[in-house]
């Protein structure tokens, strides 16, 4: 526990003084009682003394004062709370390599089933959008709260050629930050008419002298959204994956990567051609590392489902440094009410 106003803790030194004052008052009352000539007559008149009960209300008041002084110092503690992440983008690979059957029944069907199970685990207030990518990337379901629309979009996936992992990240960012005018076209073709100018440029460069340059933030610092990228990790076209990961990192967005398939892979056939498809873990680990997220390996359909369940819990709760002054103030108020109530019941007076 830490304190925002630690200087207020000096007031706690007054508590021992209050204890000494209370003990002095008790001794003074005893000396006053000794003035009577016959103490037995006084005891009979007063009846049985309150005993230990007379010390309980003052002790509770002392604890209440201590709690109030601690609250004044504005303590903070690391507490597990519901996450502020309200939006998740599922970027799912629909390239031809996802027909490989090293994850049964095949990579695509296993990923679809796991994604639907993931949606079922998420709290209803979390918004989700879906990006599908192969040779290009596109939003197949805009951000929504409707789980039915999301499931329908997932069921409509169709396999296509090529794999553009970087493009999927860029399109996901464009869905999360519509005001930033993120466009794949801007990253592929330069607006400069000079034939010797580079054909592409970083999207974060200003388009003209009047436009302000993009200001990066700390990687992983954006707490309102996250991207979950599910793929076999073999990029063949589109935006460079490392560049796209840096764009996400500069915006503070974490990109959790899920590798589907086996490292050994297998040979698949598609429209008259065949190729061996392997899981490229290094690329996915680099993306997760760059964005301060995590990489998960899904070698089987069951592992894939467990990973999505794990991600659900990671994305909906998190530990935060939270001020707990209100809790201490509530405790202090409760102690004061308890002290007054016991004093009223036992001694027919309020303290």
Tab-separated table of C-alpha atoms in Angstrom:
chain	number	residue	atom	x	y	z
A	1	UNK	CA	0.000	0.000	0.000
A	2	UNK	CA	1.200	3.510	-0.815
A	3	UNK	CA	-0.138	6.992	-0.022
A	4	UNK	CA	-0.785	10.029	-2.217
A	5	UNK	CA	-0.544	12.402	0.765
A	6	UNK	CA	1.909	10.606	3.090
A	7	UNK	CA	2.531	13.764	5.101
A	8	UNK	CA	-0.911	13.316	6.693
A	9	UNK	CA	0.383	10.191	8.437
A	10	UNK	CA	2.184	12.415	10.920
A	11	UNK	CA	-1.217	13.040	12.524
A	12	UNK	CA	-1.221	9.409	13.697
A	13	UNK	CA	1.282	10.490	16.349
A	14	UNK	CA	-1.642	12.132	18.149
A	15	UNK	CA	-3.224	8.735	18.855
A	16	UNK	CA	-0.812	7.746	21.679
A	17	UNK	CA	-1.472	11.145	23.244
A	18	UNK	CA	-5.198	10.432	23.203
A	19	UNK	CA	-4.576	7.074	24.892
A	20	UNK	CA	-2.551	8.796	27.615
A	21	UNK	CA	-5.319	11.379	28.037
A	22	UNK	CA	-7.881	8.608	28.460
A	23	UNK	CA	-5.758	6.841	31.091
A	24	UNK	CA	-5.279	10.154	32.940
A	25	UNK	CA	-9.042	10.721	33.041
A	26	UNK	CA	-9.549	7.236	34.476
A	27	UNK	CA	-7.005	7.850	37.251
A	28	UNK	CA	-8.548	11.220	38.010
A	29	UNK	CA	-11.957	9.593	38.393
A	30	UNK	CA	-10.464	7.030	40.789
A	31	UNK	CA	-8.905	9.778	42.926
A	32	UNK	CA	-12.251	11.541	43.081
A	33	UNK	CA	-13.905	8.348	44.305
A	34	UNK	CA	-11.368	8.018	47.166
A	35	UNK	CA	-12.709	11.211	48.794
A	36	UNK	CA	-15.713	9.305	50.061
A	37	UNK	CA	-15.331	8.038	53.615
A	38	UNK	CA	-17.019	4.721	53.105
A	39	UNK	CA	-16.340	3.162	49.683
A	40	UNK	CA	-18.594	0.170	50.347
A	41	UNK	CA	-21.606	2.471	50.604
A	42	UNK	CA	-20.712	4.038	47.226
A	43	UNK	CA	-20.343	0.637	45.591
A	44	UNK	CA	-23.721	-0.487	46.908
A	45	UNK	CA	-25.321	2.710	45.613
A	46	UNK	CA	-23.819	2.397	42.193
A	47	UNK	CA	-24.392	-1.323	41.851
A	48	UNK	CA	-22.144	-3.551	39.795
A	49	UNK	CA	-19.632	-1.525	37.716
A	50	UNK	CA	-19.447	-1.615	33.956
A	51	UNK	CA	-16.117	-3.467	34.029
A	52	UNK	CA	-14.411	-3.977	30.685
A	53	UNK	CA	-17.410	-2.669	28.730
A	54	UNK	CA	-16.636	0.946	29.653
A	55	UNK	CA	-13.435	0.727	27.608
A	56	UNK	CA	-15.052	-0.622	24.416
A	57	UNK	CA	-16.694	2.584	23.035
A	58	UNK	CA	-13.539	4.718	23.557
A	59	UNK	CA	-11.428	1.999	21.903
A	60	UNK	CA	-13.782	1.915	18.899
A	61	UNK	CA	-13.625	5.710	18.646
A	62	UNK	CA	-9.845	5.539	18.676
A	63	UNK	CA	-9.856	2.986	15.850
A	64	UNK	CA	-12.324	5.157	13.910
A	65	UNK	CA	-10.027	8.156	14.278
A	66	UNK	CA	-7.063	6.082	13.073
A	67	UNK	CA	-9.055	4.962	10.011
A	68	UNK	CA	-10.040	8.572	9.238
A	69	UNK	CA	-6.418	9.737	9.455
A	70	UNK	CA	-5.329	6.933	7.135
A	71	UNK	CA	-8.098	7.906	4.711
A	72	UNK	CA	-6.863	11.509	4.802
A	73	UNK	CA	-3.468	10.266	3.568
A	74	UNK	CA	-5.244	8.893	0.447
A	75	UNK	CA	-3.951	5.302	0.421
A	76	UNK	CA	-3.752	3.314	-2.807
A	77	UNK	CA	-3.615	-0.465	-3.199
A	78	UNK	CA	-3.321	-2.969	-6.034
A	79	UNK	CA	-6.801	-4.462	-6.372
A	80	UNK	CA	-8.254	-6.871	-8.916
A	81	UNK	CA	-11.108	-5.061	-10.633
A	82	UNK	CA	-13.171	-5.425	-13.799
A	83	UNK	CA	-11.045	-4.270	-16.704
A	84	UNK	CA	-11.673	-0.986	-18.483
A	85	UNK	CA	-11.103	-2.782	-21.767
A	86	UNK	CA	-14.464	-2.454	-23.446
A	87	UNK	CA	-13.564	-3.406	-27.031
A	88	UNK	CA	-11.852	-6.478	-28.459
A	89	UNK	CA	-10.999	-7.036	-32.102
A	90	UNK	CA	-10.746	-10.658	-33.243
A	91	UNK	CA	-8.413	-10.773	-36.272
A	92	UNK	CA	-8.805	-14.252	-37.753
A	93	UNK	CA	-6.827	-15.904	-40.521
A	94	UNK	CA	-8.893	-17.316	-43.424
A	95	UNK	CA	-5.980	-18.064	-45.745
A	96	UNK	CA	-5.622	-21.370	-47.570
A	97	UNK	CA	-3.116	-22.653	-45.021
A	98	UNK	CA	-5.899	-22.709	-42.436
A	99	UNK	CA	-7.343	-25.807	-44.161
A	100	UNK	CA	-4.457	-27.865	-42.748
A	101	UNK	CA	-5.676	-30.737	-40.555
A	102	UNK	CA	-2.838	-30.815	-38.029
A	103	UNK	CA	-5.475	-29.265	-35.720
A	104	UNK	CA	-8.658	-31.322	-36.061
A	105	UNK	CA	-10.941	-31.143	-37.885
A	106	UNK	CA	-8.851	-28.394	-39.483
A	107	UNK	CA	-7.284	-25.130	-38.405
A	108	UNK	CA	-10.139	-22.939	-39.602
A	109	UNK	CA	-12.980	-24.920	-38.041
A	110	UNK	CA	-11.062	-25.256	-34.769
A	111	UNK	CA	-10.444	-21.512	-34.675
A	112	UNK	CA	-14.104	-20.793	-35.459
A	113	UNK	CA	-15.306	-23.039	-32.643
A	114	UNK	CA	-12.831	-21.574	-30.187
A	115	UNK	CA	-13.770	-18.007	-31.140
A	116	UNK	CA	-17.466	-18.715	-30.564
A	117	UNK	CA	-16.679	-20.282	-27.191
A	118	UNK	CA	-14.628	-17.186	-26.358
A	119	UNK	CA	-17.571	-14.909	-27.170
A	120	UNK	CA	-19.821	-16.973	-24.913
A	121	UNK	CA	-17.398	-16.430	-22.004
A	122	UNK	CA	-17.132	-12.649	-22.427
A	123	UNK	CA	-19.343	-10.354	-20.316
A	124	UNK	CA	-22.224	-8.942	-22.323
A	125	UNK	CA	-20.978	-5.346	-21.947
A	126	UNK	CA	-17.722	-6.020	-23.840
A	127	UNK	CA	-17.890	-4.926	-27.485
A	128	UNK	CA	-16.301	-7.116	-30.150
A	129	UNK	CA	-15.406	-6.597	-33.803
A	130	UNK	CA	-14.133	-9.193	-36.283
A	131	UNK	CA	-11.478	-8.770	-38.974
A	132	UNK	CA	-10.892	-11.596	-41.454
A	133	UNK	CA	-7.695	-11.673	-43.461
A	134	UNK	CA	-6.055	-13.640	-46.248
A	135	UNK	CA	-4.472	-11.810	-49.211
A	136	UNK	CA	-6.110	-8.669	-47.819
A	137	UNK	CA	-7.893	-7.786	-44.600
A	138	UNK	CA	-11.402	-6.489	-44.062
A	139	UNK	CA	-13.882	-5.870	-41.276
A	140	UNK	CA	-16.507	-8.601	-41.574
A	141	UNK	CA	-18.354	-7.502	-38.443
A	142	UNK	CA	-18.092	-3.942	-37.096
A	143	UNK	CA	-17.779	-3.489	-33.350
A	144	UNK	CA	-21.005	-4.599	-31.708
A	145	UNK	CA	-22.536	-6.016	-28.556
A	146	UNK	CA	-24.620	-8.546	-30.506
A	147	UNK	CA	-23.143	-11.993	-29.982
A	148	UNK	CA	-25.535	-13.390	-32.598
A	149	UNK	CA	-24.151	-11.112	-35.326
A	150	UNK	CA	-20.601	-12.037	-34.353
A	151	UNK	CA	-21.296	-15.764	-34.524
A	152	UNK	CA	-22.976	-15.333	-37.907
A	153	UNK	CA	-19.920	-13.496	-39.258
A	154	UNK	CA	-17.598	-16.230	-37.997
A	155	UNK	CA	-19.702	-18.961	-39.616
A	156	UNK	CA	-19.456	-17.225	-43.009
A	157	UNK	CA	-15.664	-17.429	-43.261
A	158	UNK	CA	-14.383	-18.635	-46.639
A	159	UNK	CA	-10.799	-19.639	-47.414
A	160	UNK	CA	-8.762	-17.427	-49.743
A	161	UNK	CA	-5.210	-17.258	-50.997
A	162	UNK	CA	-2.209	-15.536	-49.335
A	163	UNK	CA	-1.761	-14.233	-45.786
A	164	UNK	CA	-1.508	-10.553	-44.846
A	165	UNK	CA	-0.907	-10.502	-41.098
A	166	UNK	CA	0.337	-6.917	-40.986
A	167	UNK	CA	-2.686	-5.731	-42.941
A	168	UNK	CA	-4.975	-7.431	-40.401
A	169	UNK	CA	-3.378	-5.466	-37.570
A	170	UNK	CA	-3.693	-2.186	-39.495
A	171	UNK	CA	-7.374	-2.794	-40.306
A	172	UNK	CA	-8.011	-3.681	-36.647
A	173	UNK	CA	-6.439	-0.391	-35.606
A	174	UNK	CA	-8.569	1.499	-38.123
A	175	UNK	CA	-11.661	-0.045	-36.522
A	176	UNK	CA	-10.505	0.962	-33.031
A	177	UNK	CA	-9.431	4.489	-34.024
A	178	UNK	CA	-11.784	5.705	-36.769
A	179	UNK	CA	-10.809	9.344	-36.153
A	180	UNK	CA	-7.193	8.678	-37.101
A	181	UNK	CA	-8.066	7.888	-40.754
A	182	UNK	CA	-5.946	4.739	-40.814
A	183	UNK	CA	-5.966	3.257	-44.311
A	184	UNK	CA	-4.166	0.351	-45.946
A	185	UNK	CA	-4.063	2.290	-49.203
A	186	UNK	CA	-2.039	5.057	-47.567
A	187	UNK	CA	0.518	2.504	-46.420
A	188	UNK	CA	0.773	0.844	-49.833
A	189	UNK	CA	0.858	3.782	-52.222
A	190	UNK	CA	2.396	7.185	-51.624
A	191	UNK	CA	0.416	10.240	-52.598
A	192	UNK	CA	3.579	11.834	-53.880
A	193	UNK	CA	3.482	12.073	-57.694
A	194	UNK	CA	7.266	11.988	-57.937
A	195	UNK	CA	8.109	8.753	-59.857
A	196	UNK	CA	11.238	8.353	-57.756
A	197	UNK	CA	9.367	8.714	-54.456
A	198	UNK	CA	8.910	5.589	-52.339
A	199	UNK	CA	5.712	3.674	-53.078
A	200	UNK	CA	4.800	3.434	-49.451
A	201	UNK	CA	5.168	5.433	-46.269
A	202	UNK	CA	4.424	5.085	-42.599
A	203	UNK	CA	0.840	6.003	-41.829
A	204	UNK	CA	1.997	7.963	-38.799
A	205	UNK	CA	3.862	10.491	-40.950
A	206	UNK	CA	1.860	13.714	-41.505
A	207	UNK	CA	0.219	13.968	-44.918
A	208	UNK	CA	1.059	17.663	-45.258
A	209	UNK	CA	2.885	20.430	-43.433
A	210	UNK	CA	-0.302	21.578	-41.679
A	211	UNK	CA	-1.048	18.160	-40.179
A	212	UNK	CA	0.424	17.412	-36.773
A	213	UNK	CA	2.753	14.469	-36.444
A	214	UNK	CA	1.433	11.432	-34.590
A	215	UNK	CA	2.542	11.275	-30.954
A	216	UNK	CA	3.323	7.714	-29.793
A	217	UNK	CA	2.341	6.524	-26.335
A	218	UNK	CA	3.807	3.880	-24.056
A	219	UNK	CA	3.342	0.350	-25.512
A	220	UNK	CA	0.569	-1.512	-23.750
A	221	UNK	CA	-0.781	1.639	-22.073
A	222	UNK	CA	-4.124	1.819	-23.922
A	223	UNK	CA	-6.567	0.088	-21.619
A	224	UNK	CA	-9.807	0.487	-23.559
A	225	UNK	CA	-9.211	-2.123	-26.258
A	226	UNK	CA	-7.101	-5.076	-27.333
A	227	UNK	CA	-6.534	-7.136	-30.477
A	228	UNK	CA	-6.488	-10.938	-30.561
A	229	UNK	CA	-4.699	-12.180	-33.684
A	230	UNK	CA	-5.276	-15.820	-34.592
A	231	UNK	CA	-3.161	-17.198	-37.449
A	232	UNK	CA	-0.533	-19.726	-38.465
A	233	UNK	CA	1.890	-16.820	-38.706
A	234	UNK	CA	3.151	-17.231	-42.278
A	235	UNK	CA	2.891	-13.812	-43.914
A	236	UNK	CA	3.061	-13.820	-47.708
A	237	UNK	CA	1.763	-10.364	-48.673
A	238	UNK	CA	0.458	-7.053	-47.363
A	239	UNK	CA	1.894	-4.616	-44.840
A	240	UNK	CA	5.078	-5.677	-43.100
A	241	UNK	CA	4.111	-7.413	-39.860
A	242	UNK	CA	6.802	-5.698	-37.782
A	243	UNK	CA	5.710	-2.260	-39.012
A	244	UNK	CA	2.081	-2.981	-38.207
A	245	UNK	CA	3.035	-4.237	-34.742
A	246	UNK	CA	4.929	-0.995	-34.131
A	247	UNK	CA	1.845	0.987	-35.127
A	248	UNK	CA	-0.179	-0.903	-32.519
A	249	UNK	CA	2.561	-0.420	-29.913
A	250	UNK	CA	2.737	3.323	-30.621
A	251	UNK	CA	-0.987	3.530	-29.886
A	252	UNK	CA	-0.640	1.496	-26.686
A	253	UNK	CA	-2.776	-1.370	-28.037
A	254	UNK	CA	-1.793	-4.875	-26.993
A	255	UNK	CA	-1.910	-7.534	-29.714
A	256	UNK	CA	-2.337	-11.005	-28.206
A	257	UNK	CA	-1.221	-13.589	-30.764
A	258	UNK	CA	-2.493	-17.152	-30.986
A	259	UNK	CA	-0.529	-19.589	-33.140
A	260	UNK	CA	-2.679	-22.281	-34.752
A	261	UNK	CA	-1.158	-25.515	-36.057
A	262	UNK	CA	2.070	-27.383	-35.485
A	263	UNK	CA	5.648	-26.313	-36.096
A	264	UNK	CA	6.171	-29.287	-38.402
A	265	UNK	CA	2.981	-28.472	-40.344
A	266	UNK	CA	1.719	-30.589	-43.196
A	267	UNK	CA	1.306	-30.576	-46.982
A	268	UNK	CA	-2.049	-29.278	-48.195
A	269	UNK	CA	-3.625	-29.044	-51.642
A	270	UNK	CA	-5.726	-26.123	-52.824
A	271	UNK	CA	-7.129	-25.447	-56.319
A	272	UNK	CA	-4.568	-27.607	-58.076
A	273	UNK	CA	-1.475	-26.625	-56.101
A	274	UNK	CA	0.140	-27.986	-52.959
A	275	UNK	CA	2.487	-26.628	-50.309
A	276	UNK	CA	3.782	-27.370	-46.829
A	277	UNK	CA	2.353	-25.000	-44.205
A	278	UNK	CA	4.189	-24.545	-40.929
A	279	UNK	CA	3.498	-22.451	-37.867
A	280	UNK	CA	5.731	-19.358	-37.826
A	281	UNK	CA	5.972	-18.803	-34.065
A	282	UNK	CA	8.823	-16.311	-34.229
A	283	UNK	CA	6.709	-13.731	-36.051
A	284	UNK	CA	3.832	-14.038	-33.611
A	285	UNK	CA	6.138	-13.841	-30.595
A	286	UNK	CA	7.702	-10.675	-31.997
A	287	UNK	CA	4.276	-9.056	-32.440
A	288	UNK	CA	3.277	-9.899	-28.870
A	289	UNK	CA	6.621	-8.728	-27.505
A	290	UNK	CA	6.497	-5.429	-29.375
A	291	UNK	CA	3.001	-4.597	-28.114
A	292	UNK	CA	3.614	-5.775	-24.511
A	293	UNK	CA	1.127	-8.620	-24.907
A	294	UNK	CA	1.510	-12.419	-24.880
A	295	UNK	CA	1.842	-15.237	-27.380
A	296	UNK	CA	-0.127	-18.472	-27.011
A	297	UNK	CA	0.522	-21.746	-28.813
A	298	UNK	CA	-2.511	-23.769	-29.899
A	299	UNK	CA	-1.291	-27.157	-31.106
A	300	UNK	CA	-4.663	-28.869	-30.722
A	301	UNK	CA	-8.309	-27.858	-30.852
A	302	UNK	CA	-8.634	-28.372	-27.088
A	303	UNK	CA	-5.593	-26.195	-26.413
A	304	UNK	CA	-7.053	-23.508	-28.633
A	305	UNK	CA	-10.297	-23.499	-26.657
A	306	UNK	CA	-8.427	-23.319	-23.346
A	307	UNK	CA	-6.326	-20.410	-24.631
A	308	UNK	CA	-9.407	-18.413	-25.563
A	309	UNK	CA	-10.916	-19.082	-22.147
A	310	UNK	CA	-7.698	-17.863	-20.550
A	311	UNK	CA	-7.739	-14.744	-22.706
A	312	UNK	CA	-11.327	-14.070	-21.656
A	313	UNK	CA	-10.322	-13.884	-17.996
A	314	UNK	CA	-7.200	-11.847	-18.774
A	315	UNK	CA	-9.150	-9.285	-20.765
A	316	UNK	CA	-12.033	-8.809	-18.340
A	317	UNK	CA	-10.220	-8.473	-14.998
A	318	UNK	CA	-6.953	-6.843	-14.119
A	319	UNK	CA	-5.012	-5.520	-11.159
A	320	UNK	CA	-5.064	-1.754	-10.807
A	321	UNK	CA	-3.561	0.743	-8.409
A	322	UNK	CA	-6.741	2.125	-6.838
A	323	UNK	CA	-7.337	4.708	-4.129
A	324	UNK	CA	-9.096	3.121	-1.134
A	325	UNK	CA	-9.757	6.244	0.953
A	326	UNK	CA	-13.498	5.736	0.637
A	327	UNK	CA	-13.315	2.245	2.149
A	328	UNK	CA	-11.382	3.526	5.164
A	329	UNK	CA	-13.818	6.416	5.608
A	330	UNK	CA	-16.703	3.928	5.508
A	331	UNK	CA	-14.944	1.775	8.112
A	332	UNK	CA	-14.453	4.830	10.344
A	333	UNK	CA	-18.133	5.754	10.092
A	334	UNK	CA	-19.134	2.199	10.950
A	335	UNK	CA	-16.910	2.181	14.035
A	336	UNK	CA	-18.370	5.494	15.258
A	337	UNK	CA	-21.928	4.194	14.851
A	338	UNK	CA	-21.011	0.950	16.648
A	339	UNK	CA	-19.367	2.838	19.523
A	340	UNK	CA	-22.402	5.109	19.949
A	341	UNK	CA	-24.791	2.174	19.756
A	342	UNK	CA	-22.971	0.108	22.406
A	343	UNK	CA	-22.720	3.115	24.700
A	344	UNK	CA	-26.450	3.763	24.365
A	345	UNK	CA	-27.366	0.134	25.072
A	346	UNK	CA	-24.951	-0.383	27.991
A	347	UNK	CA	-24.896	3.053	29.663
A	348	UNK	CA	-28.099	4.721	28.420
A	349	UNK	CA	-26.103	7.572	26.917
A	350	UNK	CA	-24.214	8.300	23.732
A	351	UNK	CA	-20.534	8.056	24.749
